[in-house]
Amino acid sequence: MARRVLVIDDDTTVRTLARHVLEAEGWEVAEAVDGQRALTMLASHRPVVAVLDLMMPEVSGFDVLETRRRHRLAPETRFLVLTGRTEEGTWRRAFELGADDFLAKPFDNAKLAARVDQLATMSTGELSLRRRQEKERLDLLSGAGD
């Protein structure tokens, strides 16, 4: 299986930096400058991992996750949300829509590479367990677990 990653972000600097970091780790990198292009590229590029910004004009990262789930688009692709929004409600919503992991901006290059590699090698069961554990952690933080 090709090591393909799709970097989805409206910020050219973020896309360029992520491309350099991931190509250095042997990834074949494609870029989408907005959510609409990302939805098209998910089907054609068939990435193992998508690195997704949440805050983009017109079609947001949330919209990408929701459309992907609704249309069962690229079900094998794992999603790493890369965002400056660190509120637990933001993370909870993204997890509920199918995100697999989070990394806050500004990001550490080594962490980005490690998270993408980790997501690519996790089994479906491991991903499911990880989502469940993260949801439980967020519930405890928000007091919803009472």
Short mmCIF file of N, CA and C in Angstrom, two decimals:
data_model
loop_
_atom_site.label_atom_id
_atom_site.label_comp_id
_atom_site.label_asym_id
_atom_site.label_seq_id
_atom_site.Cartn_x
_atom_site.Cartn_y
_atom_site.Cartn_z
N MET A 1 0.84 -1.19 0.00
CA MET A 1 0.00 0.00 0.00
C MET A 1 0.89 1.25 0.00
N ALA A 2 0.58 2.18 -0.87
CA ALA A 2 1.35 3.42 -0.96
C ALA A 2 1.16 4.23 0.31
N ARG A 3 2.21 4.89 0.70
CA ARG A 3 2.16 5.76 1.88
C ARG A 3 1.73 7.14 1.43
N ARG A 4 0.41 7.30 1.25
CA ARG A 4 -0.15 8.57 0.78
C ARG A 4 -0.80 9.32 1.92
N VAL A 5 -0.53 10.61 1.95
CA VAL A 5 -1.15 11.49 2.94
C VAL A 5 -1.69 12.71 2.21
N LEU A 6 -2.84 13.16 2.65
CA LEU A 6 -3.46 14.36 2.10
C LEU A 6 -3.45 15.43 3.18
N VAL A 7 -2.81 16.56 2.90
CA VAL A 7 -2.76 17.68 3.83
C VAL A 7 -3.80 18.70 3.38
N ILE A 8 -4.76 18.97 4.26
CA ILE A 8 -5.89 19.85 3.94
C ILE A 8 -5.84 21.06 4.86
N ASP A 9 -5.47 22.21 4.28
CA ASP A 9 -5.36 23.43 5.08
C ASP A 9 -5.37 24.62 4.13
N ASP A 10 -6.06 25.68 4.49
CA ASP A 10 -6.10 26.87 3.64
C ASP A 10 -4.87 27.74 3.82
N ASP A 11 -4.01 27.42 4.77
CA ASP A 11 -2.80 28.18 5.03
C ASP A 11 -1.63 27.55 4.26
N THR A 12 -1.09 28.29 3.30
CA THR A 12 0.01 27.79 2.46
C THR A 12 1.22 27.41 3.29
N THR A 13 1.54 28.20 4.30
CA THR A 13 2.71 27.92 5.14
C THR A 13 2.57 26.58 5.85
N VAL A 14 1.39 26.31 6.41
CA VAL A 14 1.15 25.04 7.11
C VAL A 14 1.27 23.88 6.14
N ARG A 15 0.64 24.01 4.97
CA ARG A 15 0.71 22.92 3.98
C ARG A 15 2.15 22.64 3.56
N THR A 16 2.90 23.71 3.29
CA THR A 16 4.28 23.56 2.83
C THR A 16 5.14 22.89 3.90
N LEU A 17 5.00 23.35 5.14
CA LEU A 17 5.78 22.77 6.24
C LEU A 17 5.41 21.30 6.43
N ALA A 18 4.11 21.00 6.45
CA ALA A 18 3.69 19.61 6.62
C ALA A 18 4.21 18.74 5.48
N ARG A 19 4.17 19.26 4.25
CA ARG A 19 4.68 18.52 3.09
C ARG A 19 6.15 18.15 3.29
N HIS A 20 6.97 19.15 3.66
CA HIS A 20 8.40 18.90 3.85
C HIS A 20 8.66 17.87 4.94
N VAL A 21 7.95 18.01 6.05
CA VAL A 21 8.13 17.09 7.17
C VAL A 21 7.75 15.66 6.76
N LEU A 22 6.61 15.52 6.12
CA LEU A 22 6.12 14.17 5.78
C LEU A 22 6.86 13.55 4.61
N GLU A 23 7.26 14.35 3.63
CA GLU A 23 8.06 13.79 2.53
C GLU A 23 9.41 13.29 3.04
N ALA A 24 9.97 13.98 4.02
CA ALA A 24 11.24 13.54 4.61
C ALA A 24 11.10 12.17 5.29
N GLU A 25 9.87 11.84 5.68
CA GLU A 25 9.59 10.55 6.32
C GLU A 25 9.12 9.50 5.32
N GLY A 26 9.17 9.82 4.04
CA GLY A 26 8.83 8.85 3.01
C GLY A 26 7.39 8.84 2.55
N TRP A 27 6.62 9.84 2.95
CA TRP A 27 5.22 9.92 2.55
C TRP A 27 5.08 10.58 1.19
N GLU A 28 4.13 10.11 0.41
CA GLU A 28 3.72 10.77 -0.83
C GLU A 28 2.63 11.75 -0.42
N VAL A 29 2.88 13.04 -0.61
CA VAL A 29 2.00 14.07 -0.07
C VAL A 29 1.22 14.77 -1.19
N ALA A 30 -0.08 14.87 -0.99
CA ALA A 30 -0.93 15.69 -1.84
C ALA A 30 -1.51 16.79 -0.95
N GLU A 31 -1.89 17.90 -1.56
CA GLU A 31 -2.41 19.02 -0.79
C GLU A 31 -3.77 19.45 -1.32
N ALA A 32 -4.64 19.85 -0.39
CA ALA A 32 -5.92 20.46 -0.73
C ALA A 32 -5.98 21.79 -0.02
N VAL A 33 -6.32 22.84 -0.78
CA VAL A 33 -6.32 24.20 -0.22
C VAL A 33 -7.64 24.54 0.47
N ASP A 34 -8.64 23.67 0.33
CA ASP A 34 -9.93 23.92 0.99
C ASP A 34 -10.69 22.61 1.13
N GLY A 35 -11.78 22.68 1.87
CA GLY A 35 -12.56 21.49 2.15
C GLY A 35 -13.21 20.87 0.93
N GLN A 36 -13.66 21.70 -0.01
CA GLN A 36 -14.30 21.18 -1.21
C GLN A 36 -13.31 20.35 -2.04
N ARG A 37 -12.11 20.88 -2.23
CA ARG A 37 -11.08 20.12 -2.97
C ARG A 37 -10.70 18.86 -2.21
N ALA A 38 -10.69 18.94 -0.90
CA ALA A 38 -10.36 17.77 -0.09
C ALA A 38 -11.33 16.63 -0.33
N LEU A 39 -12.62 16.94 -0.40
CA LEU A 39 -13.63 15.90 -0.62
C LEU A 39 -13.42 15.22 -1.96
N THR A 40 -13.06 15.98 -2.98
CA THR A 40 -12.77 15.40 -4.30
C THR A 40 -11.52 14.54 -4.25
N MET A 41 -10.50 15.04 -3.58
CA MET A 41 -9.22 14.33 -3.54
C MET A 41 -9.25 13.09 -2.66
N LEU A 42 -10.13 13.04 -1.68
CA LEU A 42 -10.21 11.85 -0.83
C LEU A 42 -10.50 10.61 -1.67
N ALA A 43 -11.37 10.75 -2.65
CA ALA A 43 -11.73 9.62 -3.50
C ALA A 43 -10.62 9.32 -4.51
N SER A 44 -10.04 10.35 -5.11
CA SER A 44 -9.06 10.11 -6.17
C SER A 44 -7.67 9.78 -5.63
N HIS A 45 -7.27 10.38 -4.55
CA HIS A 45 -5.92 10.21 -4.01
C HIS A 45 -5.82 8.96 -3.12
N ARG A 46 -6.92 8.61 -2.48
CA ARG A 46 -6.99 7.45 -1.58
C ARG A 46 -5.87 7.47 -0.52
N PRO A 47 -5.84 8.54 0.28
CA PRO A 47 -4.76 8.64 1.28
C PRO A 47 -4.96 7.65 2.44
N VAL A 48 -3.85 7.24 2.99
CA VAL A 48 -3.87 6.42 4.20
C VAL A 48 -4.27 7.32 5.37
N VAL A 49 -3.71 8.53 5.37
CA VAL A 49 -3.97 9.51 6.44
C VAL A 49 -4.29 10.86 5.79
N ALA A 50 -5.22 11.58 6.38
CA ALA A 50 -5.51 12.96 6.00
C ALA A 50 -5.22 13.85 7.20
N VAL A 51 -4.46 14.89 6.98
CA VAL A 51 -4.16 15.89 8.01
C VAL A 51 -5.10 17.05 7.72
N LEU A 52 -6.03 17.32 8.64
CA LEU A 52 -7.15 18.19 8.36
C LEU A 52 -7.23 19.39 9.30
N ASP A 53 -7.23 20.58 8.71
CA ASP A 53 -7.51 21.81 9.46
C ASP A 53 -9.02 21.91 9.63
N LEU A 54 -9.48 22.39 10.76
CA LEU A 54 -10.91 22.54 10.99
C LEU A 54 -11.46 23.86 10.48
N MET A 55 -10.70 24.93 10.64
CA MET A 55 -11.20 26.27 10.35
C MET A 55 -10.77 26.70 8.95
N MET A 56 -11.62 26.41 7.98
CA MET A 56 -11.40 26.83 6.60
C MET A 56 -12.68 27.49 6.10
N PRO A 57 -12.55 28.45 5.18
CA PRO A 57 -13.75 29.11 4.66
C PRO A 57 -14.60 28.17 3.81
N GLU A 58 -15.86 28.46 3.75
CA GLU A 58 -16.86 27.74 2.94
C GLU A 58 -17.08 26.30 3.41
N VAL A 59 -16.17 25.39 3.12
CA VAL A 59 -16.31 24.00 3.56
C VAL A 59 -15.25 23.77 4.64
N SER A 60 -15.69 23.73 5.90
CA SER A 60 -14.77 23.58 7.03
C SER A 60 -14.31 22.14 7.18
N GLY A 61 -13.36 21.94 8.06
CA GLY A 61 -12.92 20.59 8.38
C GLY A 61 -14.05 19.77 8.98
N PHE A 62 -14.90 20.41 9.79
CA PHE A 62 -16.08 19.71 10.32
C PHE A 62 -16.97 19.23 9.18
N ASP A 63 -17.16 20.10 8.17
CA ASP A 63 -17.97 19.73 7.01
C ASP A 63 -17.36 18.55 6.26
N VAL A 64 -16.05 18.54 6.14
CA VAL A 64 -15.36 17.43 5.47
C VAL A 64 -15.64 16.13 6.22
N LEU A 65 -15.47 16.15 7.55
CA LEU A 65 -15.71 14.95 8.35
C LEU A 65 -17.16 14.49 8.24
N GLU A 66 -18.09 15.45 8.32
CA GLU A 66 -19.51 15.10 8.26
C GLU A 66 -19.89 14.53 6.88
N THR A 67 -19.42 15.15 5.81
CA THR A 67 -19.71 14.67 4.46
C THR A 67 -19.09 13.30 4.24
N ARG A 68 -17.87 13.13 4.71
CA ARG A 68 -17.19 11.84 4.59
C ARG A 68 -18.02 10.73 5.25
N ARG A 69 -18.49 11.01 6.46
CA ARG A 69 -19.26 10.01 7.18
C ARG A 69 -20.60 9.74 6.50
N ARG A 70 -21.30 10.79 6.12
CA ARG A 70 -22.62 10.65 5.50
C ARG A 70 -22.56 9.86 4.19
N HIS A 71 -21.50 10.09 3.40
CA HIS A 71 -21.40 9.45 2.09
C HIS A 71 -20.44 8.25 2.08
N ARG A 72 -19.96 7.88 3.28
CA ARG A 72 -19.02 6.77 3.39
C ARG A 72 -17.83 6.94 2.44
N LEU A 73 -17.32 8.14 2.40
CA LEU A 73 -16.21 8.51 1.53
C LEU A 73 -14.89 8.18 2.20
N ALA A 74 -14.03 7.47 1.50
CA ALA A 74 -12.69 7.12 1.99
C ALA A 74 -12.73 6.54 3.41
N PRO A 75 -13.50 5.46 3.59
CA PRO A 75 -13.63 4.91 4.95
C PRO A 75 -12.32 4.39 5.54
N GLU A 76 -11.36 4.07 4.68
CA GLU A 76 -10.08 3.55 5.18
C GLU A 76 -9.12 4.65 5.61
N THR A 77 -9.40 5.89 5.26
CA THR A 77 -8.51 7.00 5.59
C THR A 77 -8.64 7.38 7.06
N ARG A 78 -7.50 7.55 7.71
CA ARG A 78 -7.47 7.99 9.11
C ARG A 78 -7.27 9.50 9.12
N PHE A 79 -7.94 10.19 10.02
CA PHE A 79 -7.91 11.66 10.06
C PHE A 79 -7.20 12.18 11.30
N LEU A 80 -6.16 12.97 11.05
CA LEU A 80 -5.46 13.70 12.09
C LEU A 80 -5.88 15.16 11.96
N VAL A 81 -6.58 15.66 12.95
CA VAL A 81 -7.01 17.05 12.94
C VAL A 81 -5.85 17.90 13.45
N LEU A 82 -5.50 18.90 12.64
CA LEU A 82 -4.42 19.82 12.97
C LEU A 82 -5.06 21.20 13.07
N THR A 83 -5.19 21.71 14.30
CA THR A 83 -5.97 22.93 14.47
C THR A 83 -5.43 23.80 15.60
N GLY A 84 -5.71 25.08 15.48
CA GLY A 84 -5.38 26.02 16.54
C GLY A 84 -6.45 26.05 17.62
N ARG A 85 -7.59 25.43 17.33
CA ARG A 85 -8.71 25.40 18.30
C ARG A 85 -8.49 24.23 19.25
N THR A 86 -8.33 24.53 20.51
CA THR A 86 -8.01 23.48 21.47
C THR A 86 -9.11 23.28 22.52
N GLU A 87 -10.27 23.91 22.32
CA GLU A 87 -11.35 23.73 23.28
C GLU A 87 -11.85 22.29 23.22
N GLU A 88 -12.17 21.72 24.38
CA GLU A 88 -12.60 20.32 24.40
C GLU A 88 -13.87 20.10 23.57
N GLY A 89 -14.74 21.08 23.48
CA GLY A 89 -15.95 20.93 22.67
C GLY A 89 -15.62 20.76 21.19
N THR A 90 -14.59 21.46 20.74
CA THR A 90 -14.14 21.33 19.36
C THR A 90 -13.62 19.92 19.11
N TRP A 91 -12.80 19.43 20.02
CA TRP A 91 -12.22 18.10 19.86
C TRP A 91 -13.31 17.04 19.93
N ARG A 92 -14.25 17.21 20.86
CA ARG A 92 -15.34 16.24 21.01
C ARG A 92 -16.14 16.15 19.71
N ARG A 93 -16.50 17.31 19.16
CA ARG A 93 -17.30 17.31 17.93
C ARG A 93 -16.54 16.62 16.79
N ALA A 94 -15.25 16.91 16.67
CA ALA A 94 -14.46 16.29 15.60
C ALA A 94 -14.37 14.77 15.80
N PHE A 95 -14.17 14.32 17.04
CA PHE A 95 -14.15 12.88 17.31
C PHE A 95 -15.48 12.24 16.95
N GLU A 96 -16.57 12.90 17.32
CA GLU A 96 -17.90 12.36 17.02
C GLU A 96 -18.13 12.27 15.51
N LEU A 97 -17.50 13.13 14.74
CA LEU A 97 -17.63 13.10 13.29
C LEU A 97 -16.63 12.17 12.60
N GLY A 98 -15.73 11.56 13.39
CA GLY A 98 -14.84 10.56 12.82
C GLY A 98 -13.36 10.87 12.82
N ALA A 99 -12.94 11.95 13.48
CA ALA A 99 -11.50 12.21 13.59
C ALA A 99 -10.86 11.10 14.43
N ASP A 100 -9.60 10.82 14.13
CA ASP A 100 -8.89 9.76 14.84
C ASP A 100 -7.86 10.29 15.84
N ASP A 101 -7.37 11.51 15.63
CA ASP A 101 -6.36 12.06 16.52
C ASP A 101 -6.32 13.58 16.32
N PHE A 102 -5.64 14.26 17.25
CA PHE A 102 -5.53 15.71 17.22
C PHE A 102 -4.10 16.13 17.44
N LEU A 103 -3.74 17.24 16.83
CA LEU A 103 -2.47 17.88 17.08
C LEU A 103 -2.73 19.38 17.00
N ALA A 104 -2.33 20.10 18.03
CA ALA A 104 -2.57 21.54 18.08
C ALA A 104 -1.53 22.30 17.27
N LYS A 105 -1.99 23.39 16.65
CA LYS A 105 -1.08 24.33 15.99
C LYS A 105 -0.63 25.35 17.02
N PRO A 106 0.56 25.86 16.94
CA PRO A 106 1.62 25.42 16.03
C PRO A 106 2.10 24.04 16.45
N PHE A 107 2.47 23.23 15.48
CA PHE A 107 2.83 21.84 15.77
C PHE A 107 4.34 21.63 15.74
N ASP A 108 4.75 20.61 16.45
CA ASP A 108 6.13 20.17 16.46
C ASP A 108 6.30 19.20 15.28
N ASN A 109 7.31 19.41 14.46
CA ASN A 109 7.51 18.60 13.26
C ASN A 109 7.61 17.11 13.56
N ALA A 110 8.38 16.76 14.59
CA ALA A 110 8.55 15.35 14.93
C ALA A 110 7.23 14.74 15.39
N LYS A 111 6.42 15.50 16.12
CA LYS A 111 5.12 14.99 16.56
C LYS A 111 4.19 14.76 15.38
N LEU A 112 4.21 15.66 14.42
CA LEU A 112 3.37 15.48 13.23
C LEU A 112 3.75 14.18 12.53
N ALA A 113 5.02 13.99 12.27
CA ALA A 113 5.47 12.77 11.59
C ALA A 113 5.11 11.52 12.39
N ALA A 114 5.32 11.57 13.70
CA ALA A 114 5.04 10.42 14.55
C ALA A 114 3.54 10.09 14.58
N ARG A 115 2.70 11.11 14.68
CA ARG A 115 1.25 10.88 14.72
C ARG A 115 0.74 10.30 13.41
N VAL A 116 1.23 10.81 12.29
CA VAL A 116 0.81 10.29 10.99
C VAL A 116 1.25 8.82 10.86
N ASP A 117 2.50 8.54 11.22
CA ASP A 117 2.99 7.15 11.16
C ASP A 117 2.18 6.24 12.07
N GLN A 118 1.87 6.71 13.26
CA GLN A 118 1.11 5.91 14.22
C GLN A 118 -0.29 5.61 13.69
N LEU A 119 -0.97 6.62 13.18
CA LEU A 119 -2.31 6.40 12.64
C LEU A 119 -2.29 5.41 11.48
N ALA A 120 -1.28 5.50 10.66
CA ALA A 120 -1.19 4.63 9.48
C ALA A 120 -1.03 3.16 9.85
N THR A 121 -0.45 2.90 11.00
CA THR A 121 -0.18 1.51 11.38
C THR A 121 -1.17 0.93 12.38
N MET A 122 -2.08 1.75 12.90
CA MET A 122 -3.05 1.25 13.88
C MET A 122 -4.13 0.41 13.19
N SER A 123 -4.54 -0.63 13.88
CA SER A 123 -5.64 -1.46 13.37
C SER A 123 -6.96 -0.73 13.60
N THR A 124 -7.99 -1.20 12.93
CA THR A 124 -9.33 -0.62 13.11
C THR A 124 -9.77 -0.74 14.56
N GLY A 125 -9.47 -1.87 15.19
CA GLY A 125 -9.82 -2.06 16.60
C GLY A 125 -9.10 -1.08 17.51
N GLU A 126 -7.82 -0.85 17.24
CA GLU A 126 -7.05 0.10 18.03
C GLU A 126 -7.61 1.52 17.87
N LEU A 127 -8.00 1.87 16.65
CA LEU A 127 -8.59 3.19 16.41
C LEU A 127 -9.90 3.35 17.16
N SER A 128 -10.70 2.32 17.13
CA SER A 128 -12.00 2.36 17.81
C SER A 128 -11.80 2.51 19.32
N LEU A 129 -10.87 1.76 19.88
CA LEU A 129 -10.57 1.85 21.30
C LEU A 129 -10.05 3.25 21.64
N ARG A 130 -9.20 3.78 20.81
CA ARG A 130 -8.64 5.11 21.04
C ARG A 130 -9.75 6.17 21.06
N ARG A 131 -10.68 6.10 20.10
CA ARG A 131 -11.79 7.07 20.06
C ARG A 131 -12.64 6.97 21.33
N ARG A 132 -12.93 5.72 21.74
CA ARG A 132 -13.75 5.51 22.93
C ARG A 132 -13.05 6.09 24.17
N GLN A 133 -11.76 5.83 24.30
CA GLN A 133 -11.01 6.34 25.45
C GLN A 133 -10.95 7.87 25.44
N GLU A 134 -10.78 8.45 24.26
CA GLU A 134 -10.72 9.91 24.17
C GLU A 134 -12.07 10.52 24.52
N LYS A 135 -13.15 9.90 24.07
CA LYS A 135 -14.49 10.40 24.41
C LYS A 135 -14.72 10.32 25.92
N GLU A 136 -14.30 9.23 26.54
CA GLU A 136 -14.44 9.10 28.00
C GLU A 136 -13.62 10.17 28.72
N ARG A 137 -12.41 10.43 28.23
CA ARG A 137 -11.56 11.45 28.83
C ARG A 137 -12.23 12.83 28.72
N LEU A 138 -12.77 13.12 27.56
CA LEU A 138 -13.44 14.42 27.36
C LEU A 138 -14.69 14.52 28.23
N ASP A 139 -15.41 13.41 28.40
CA ASP A 139 -16.59 13.41 29.26
C ASP A 139 -16.20 13.72 30.70
N LEU A 140 -15.09 13.14 31.15
CA LEU A 140 -14.63 13.40 32.52
C LEU A 140 -14.21 14.87 32.67
N LEU A 141 -13.51 15.40 31.68
CA LEU A 141 -13.08 16.80 31.75
C LEU A 141 -14.24 17.77 31.79
N SER A 142 -15.30 17.44 31.07
CA SER A 142 -16.44 18.36 31.01
C SER A 142 -17.45 18.11 32.13
N GLY A 143 -17.25 17.06 32.90
CA GLY A 143 -18.17 16.74 33.96
C GLY A 143 -19.40 15.98 33.50
N ALA A 144 -19.43 15.62 32.21
CA ALA A 144 -20.57 14.87 31.67
C ALA A 144 -20.59 13.44 32.14
N GLY A 145 -19.49 12.98 32.70
CA GLY A 145 -19.44 11.60 33.15
C GLY A 145 -20.05 11.41 34.53
N ASP A 146 -20.54 12.46 35.15
CA ASP A 146 -21.13 12.37 36.51
C ASP A 146 -22.42 11.62 36.52
#
